CSV table of C-alpha atoms in Angstrom, one decimal:
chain,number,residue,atom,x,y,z
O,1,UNK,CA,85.3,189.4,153.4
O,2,UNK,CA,84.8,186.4,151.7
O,3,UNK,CA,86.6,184.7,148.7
O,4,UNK,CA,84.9,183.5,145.7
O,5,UNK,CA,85.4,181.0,143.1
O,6,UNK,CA,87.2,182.3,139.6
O,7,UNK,CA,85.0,184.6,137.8
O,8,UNK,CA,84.7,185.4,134.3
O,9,UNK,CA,87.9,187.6,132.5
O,10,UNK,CA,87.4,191.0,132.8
O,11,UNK,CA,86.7,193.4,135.7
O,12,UNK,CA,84.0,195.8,135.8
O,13,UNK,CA,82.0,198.0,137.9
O,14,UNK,CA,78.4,199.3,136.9
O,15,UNK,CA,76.1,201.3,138.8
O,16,UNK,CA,73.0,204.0,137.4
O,17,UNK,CA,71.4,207.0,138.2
O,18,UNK,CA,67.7,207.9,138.2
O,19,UNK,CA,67.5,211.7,138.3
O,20,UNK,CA,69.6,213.8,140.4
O,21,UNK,CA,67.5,213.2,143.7
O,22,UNK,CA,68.5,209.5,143.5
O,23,UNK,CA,71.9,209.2,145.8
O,24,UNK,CA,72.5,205.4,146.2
O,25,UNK,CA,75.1,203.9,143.7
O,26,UNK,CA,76.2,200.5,143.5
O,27,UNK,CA,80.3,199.7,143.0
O,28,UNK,CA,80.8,196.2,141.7
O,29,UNK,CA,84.8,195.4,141.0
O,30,UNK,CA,85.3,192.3,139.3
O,31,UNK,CA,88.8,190.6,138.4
O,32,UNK,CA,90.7,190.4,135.3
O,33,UNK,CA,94.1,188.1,135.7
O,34,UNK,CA,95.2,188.4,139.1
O,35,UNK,CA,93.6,191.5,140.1
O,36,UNK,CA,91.6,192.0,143.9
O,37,UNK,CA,88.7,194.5,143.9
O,38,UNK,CA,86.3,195.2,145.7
O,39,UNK,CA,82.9,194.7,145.0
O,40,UNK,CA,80.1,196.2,146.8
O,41,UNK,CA,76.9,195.2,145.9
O,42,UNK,CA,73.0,194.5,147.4
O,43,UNK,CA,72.2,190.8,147.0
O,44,UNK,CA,69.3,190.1,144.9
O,45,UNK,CA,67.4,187.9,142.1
O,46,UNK,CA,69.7,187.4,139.4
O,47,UNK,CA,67.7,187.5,136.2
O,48,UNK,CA,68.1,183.5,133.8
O,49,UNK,CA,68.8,183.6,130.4
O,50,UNK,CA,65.3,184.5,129.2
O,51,UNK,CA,63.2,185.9,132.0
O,52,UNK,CA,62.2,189.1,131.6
O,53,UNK,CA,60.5,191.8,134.1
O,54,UNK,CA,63.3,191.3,136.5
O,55,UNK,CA,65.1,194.4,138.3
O,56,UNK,CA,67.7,194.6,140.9
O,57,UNK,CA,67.3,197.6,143.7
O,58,UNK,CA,71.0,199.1,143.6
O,59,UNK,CA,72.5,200.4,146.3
O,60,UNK,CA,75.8,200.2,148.1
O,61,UNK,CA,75.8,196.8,150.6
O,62,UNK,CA,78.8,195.1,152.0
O,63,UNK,CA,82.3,194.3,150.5
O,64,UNK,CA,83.7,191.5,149.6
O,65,UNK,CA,86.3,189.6,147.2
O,66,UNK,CA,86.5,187.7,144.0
O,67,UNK,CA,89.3,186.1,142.6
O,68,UNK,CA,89.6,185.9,138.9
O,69,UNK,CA,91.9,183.9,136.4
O,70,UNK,CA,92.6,184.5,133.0
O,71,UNK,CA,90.0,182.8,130.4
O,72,UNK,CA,88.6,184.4,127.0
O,73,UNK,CA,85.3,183.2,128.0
O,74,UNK,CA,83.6,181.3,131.1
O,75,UNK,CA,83.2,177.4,131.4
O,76,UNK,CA,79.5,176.4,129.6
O,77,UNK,CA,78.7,180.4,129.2
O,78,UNK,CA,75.1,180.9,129.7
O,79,UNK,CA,74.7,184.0,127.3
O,80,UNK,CA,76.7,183.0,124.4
O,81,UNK,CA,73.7,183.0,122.5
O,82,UNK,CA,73.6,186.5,123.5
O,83,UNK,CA,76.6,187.3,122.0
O,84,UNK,CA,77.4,188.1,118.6
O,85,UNK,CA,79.1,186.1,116.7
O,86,UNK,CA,81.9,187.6,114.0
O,87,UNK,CA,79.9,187.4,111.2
O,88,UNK,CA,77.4,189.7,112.9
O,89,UNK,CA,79.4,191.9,114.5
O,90,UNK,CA,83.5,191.7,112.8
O,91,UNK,CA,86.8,192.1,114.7
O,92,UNK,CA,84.7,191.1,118.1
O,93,UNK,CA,87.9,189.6,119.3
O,94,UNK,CA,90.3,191.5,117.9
O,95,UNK,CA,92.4,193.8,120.1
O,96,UNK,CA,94.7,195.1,117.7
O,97,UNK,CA,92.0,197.2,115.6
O,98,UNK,CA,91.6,200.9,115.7
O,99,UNK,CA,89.9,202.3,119.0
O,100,UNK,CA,87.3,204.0,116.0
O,101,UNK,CA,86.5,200.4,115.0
O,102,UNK,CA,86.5,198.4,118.6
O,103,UNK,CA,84.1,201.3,119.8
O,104,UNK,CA,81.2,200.7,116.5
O,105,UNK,CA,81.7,197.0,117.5
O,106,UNK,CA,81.1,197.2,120.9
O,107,UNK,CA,77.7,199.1,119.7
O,108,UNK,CA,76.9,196.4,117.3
O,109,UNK,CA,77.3,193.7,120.2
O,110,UNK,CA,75.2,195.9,122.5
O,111,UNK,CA,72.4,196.5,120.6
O,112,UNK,CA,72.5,192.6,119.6
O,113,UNK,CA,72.3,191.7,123.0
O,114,UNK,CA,69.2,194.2,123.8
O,115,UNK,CA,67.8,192.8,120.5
O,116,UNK,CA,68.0,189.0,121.7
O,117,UNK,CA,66.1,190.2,124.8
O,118,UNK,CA,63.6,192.0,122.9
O,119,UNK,CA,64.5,195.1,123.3
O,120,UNK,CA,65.3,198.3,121.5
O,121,UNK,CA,68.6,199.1,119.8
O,122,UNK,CA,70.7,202.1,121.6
O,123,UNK,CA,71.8,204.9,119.5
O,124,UNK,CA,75.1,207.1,120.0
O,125,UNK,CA,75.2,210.2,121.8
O,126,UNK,CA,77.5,212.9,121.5
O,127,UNK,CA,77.1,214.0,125.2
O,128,UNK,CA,77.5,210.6,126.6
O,129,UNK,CA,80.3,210.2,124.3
O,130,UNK,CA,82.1,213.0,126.1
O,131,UNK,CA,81.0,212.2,129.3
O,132,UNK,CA,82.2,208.4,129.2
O,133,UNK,CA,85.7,210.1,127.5
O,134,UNK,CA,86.0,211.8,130.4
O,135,UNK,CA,85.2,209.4,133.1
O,136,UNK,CA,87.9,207.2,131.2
O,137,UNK,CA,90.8,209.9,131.5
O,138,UNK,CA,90.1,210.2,134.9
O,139,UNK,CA,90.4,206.4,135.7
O,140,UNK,CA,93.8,206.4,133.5
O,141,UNK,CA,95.8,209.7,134.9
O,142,UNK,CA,94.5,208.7,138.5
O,143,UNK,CA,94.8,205.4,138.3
O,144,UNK,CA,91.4,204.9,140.3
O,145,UNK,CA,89.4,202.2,138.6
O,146,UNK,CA,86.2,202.9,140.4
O,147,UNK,CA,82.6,205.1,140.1
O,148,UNK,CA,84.8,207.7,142.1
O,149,UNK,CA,87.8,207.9,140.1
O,150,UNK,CA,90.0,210.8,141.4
O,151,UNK,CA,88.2,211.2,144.2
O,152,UNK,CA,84.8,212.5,142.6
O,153,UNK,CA,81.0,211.9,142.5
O,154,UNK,CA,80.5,209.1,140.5
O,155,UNK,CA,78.2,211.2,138.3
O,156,UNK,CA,80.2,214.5,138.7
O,157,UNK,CA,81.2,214.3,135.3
O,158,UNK,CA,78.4,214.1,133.4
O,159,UNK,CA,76.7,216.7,135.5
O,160,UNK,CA,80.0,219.1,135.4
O,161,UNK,CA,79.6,218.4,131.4
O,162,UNK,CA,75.2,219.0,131.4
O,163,UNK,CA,74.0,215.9,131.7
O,164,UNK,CA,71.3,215.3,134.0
O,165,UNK,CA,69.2,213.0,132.9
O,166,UNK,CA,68.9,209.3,133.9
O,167,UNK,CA,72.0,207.4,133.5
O,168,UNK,CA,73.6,203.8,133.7
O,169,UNK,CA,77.5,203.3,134.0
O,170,UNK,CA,79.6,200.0,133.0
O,171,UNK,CA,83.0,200.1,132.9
O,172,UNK,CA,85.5,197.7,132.1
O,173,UNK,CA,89.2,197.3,132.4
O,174,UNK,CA,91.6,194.6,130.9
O,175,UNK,CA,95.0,193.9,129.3
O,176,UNK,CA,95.7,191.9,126.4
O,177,UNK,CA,93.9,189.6,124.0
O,178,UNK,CA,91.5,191.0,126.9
O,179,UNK,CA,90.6,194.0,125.7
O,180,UNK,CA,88.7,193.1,122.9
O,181,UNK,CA,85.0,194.4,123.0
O,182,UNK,CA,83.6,190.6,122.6
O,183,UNK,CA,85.2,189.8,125.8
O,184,UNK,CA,83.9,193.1,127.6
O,185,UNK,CA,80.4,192.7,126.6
O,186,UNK,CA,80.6,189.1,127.5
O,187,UNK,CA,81.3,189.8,131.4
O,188,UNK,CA,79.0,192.6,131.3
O,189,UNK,CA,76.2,189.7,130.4
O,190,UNK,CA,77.7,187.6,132.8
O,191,UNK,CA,77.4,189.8,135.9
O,192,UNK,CA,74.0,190.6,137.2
O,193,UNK,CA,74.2,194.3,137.4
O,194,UNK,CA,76.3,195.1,134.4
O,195,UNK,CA,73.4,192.9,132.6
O,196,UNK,CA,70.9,194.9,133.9
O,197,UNK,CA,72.4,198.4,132.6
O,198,UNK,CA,72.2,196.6,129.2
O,199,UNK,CA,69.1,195.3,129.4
O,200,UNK,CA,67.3,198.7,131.1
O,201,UNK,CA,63.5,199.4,128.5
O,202,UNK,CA,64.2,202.9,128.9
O,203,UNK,CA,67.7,203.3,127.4
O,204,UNK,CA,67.7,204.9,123.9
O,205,UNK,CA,71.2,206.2,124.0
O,206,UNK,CA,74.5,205.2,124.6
O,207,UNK,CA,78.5,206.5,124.8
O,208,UNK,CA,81.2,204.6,124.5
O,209,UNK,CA,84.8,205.2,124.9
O,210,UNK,CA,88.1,202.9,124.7
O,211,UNK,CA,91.1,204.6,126.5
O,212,UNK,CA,94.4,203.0,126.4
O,213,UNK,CA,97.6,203.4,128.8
O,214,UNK,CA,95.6,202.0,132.2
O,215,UNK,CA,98.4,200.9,134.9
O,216,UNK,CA,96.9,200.2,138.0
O,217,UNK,CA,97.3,197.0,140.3
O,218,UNK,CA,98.5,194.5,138.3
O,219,UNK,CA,96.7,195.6,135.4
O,220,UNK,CA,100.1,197.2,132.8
O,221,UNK,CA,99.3,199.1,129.7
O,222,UNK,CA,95.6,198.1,129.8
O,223,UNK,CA,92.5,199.6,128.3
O,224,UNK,CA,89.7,201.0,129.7
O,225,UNK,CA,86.1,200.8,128.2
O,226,UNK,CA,83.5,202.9,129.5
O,227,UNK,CA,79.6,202.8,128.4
O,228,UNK,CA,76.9,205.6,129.3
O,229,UNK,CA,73.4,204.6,129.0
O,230,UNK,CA,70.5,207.4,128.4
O,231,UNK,CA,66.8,207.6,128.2
């Protein structure tokens, strides 16, 4: 194991799915405040701000550590352009607003992310909106921030629900002034395979659920975001 310079606030894991056959999964655990995770993950090319045509093969590698400290946003961010600003996309930073109103801004930063790369908007689904609602509750009443939460599949719950279709998970966890969807998305852009889950062509749908009541670690009375991508 190895330890890491600070990384950006937020912790996240994100891994996809391409068709039931596929079996490898990638678990990447970043740190928000002074939480350890693990983070297992299969080096590769890490796409620049503005290339294109870049993919990363996911599939589970060797563990190690990264140490994170509180910040709203990293040092000289490379995708801030990426990242909506409040006009475009209101109450980006604020924590306090209704879970209905953080979930349509997350959306609205998402799809302005995909449409600074070129690429096309994602529209809600109900199914992945259930499935990434249920994924959450198990990472809260578990307390198991990971793919497997309580101890399943890290697809068993769309497939328990009917959905077997291609599929990208990120997931993010967070306390605070944290929480805020501007601050999610912005890790998500700033870590390789969370980027790539937003930037995948072939997503045209998306669910998106904000869970409340997370104690886990040293995370106390945090939130949980979870996003489902489909074709």
């Amino acid at each position: 194991m190895g330890i890491d310079t600070p990384e950006p606030s937020g912790e996240g894991v994100s891994g996809s799915r391409r068709g039931r056959a596929t079996e490898r999964r990638l678990i990447v655990l970043l740190i928000v405040a002074t939480v350890l995770v693990l983070a297992v993950l299969r080096p590769a090319a890490a796409r620049e701000p503005g290339e294109t045509g870049l993919r990363l093969e996911l599939f589970p590698g060797l563990p190690g550590i990264t140490l994170g400290e509180k910040s709203l946003y990293p040092e000289n961010d490379p995708w801030s352009e990426w990242l909506a600003d409040e006009s475009t996309c209101p109450h980006g930073e604020d924590s306090d607003a209704s879970a209905a109103v953080q979930v349509q801004v997350l959306l609205c930063l998402v799809n302005y992310a995909r449409a600074r790369e070129g690429l096309q908007p994602v529209v809600p689904s109900s199914l992945l909106s259930v499935t990434t609602a249920a994924k959450a509750r198990d990472i809260v009443l578990c307390r198991d921030f990971r793919h497997e939460a309580c101890g399943k599949r890290p697809f068993q719950v769309a497939d328990d629900l009917g959905y077997h279709g291609s599929i990208g998970e990120n997931l993010y966890v967070a306390e605070g002034a944290l929480t805020a969807p501007r601050y999610a998305v912005d890790t998500w852009l700033n870590s390789p395979p969370h980027r790539e889950n937003l930037f995948e062509l072939d997503w045209r749908t998306i669910g998106i659920s904000r869970l409340a009541g997370a104690n886990f670690d040293n995370i106390e009375d945090g939130v949980v975001w979870v996003n489902h991508f489909g074709p």
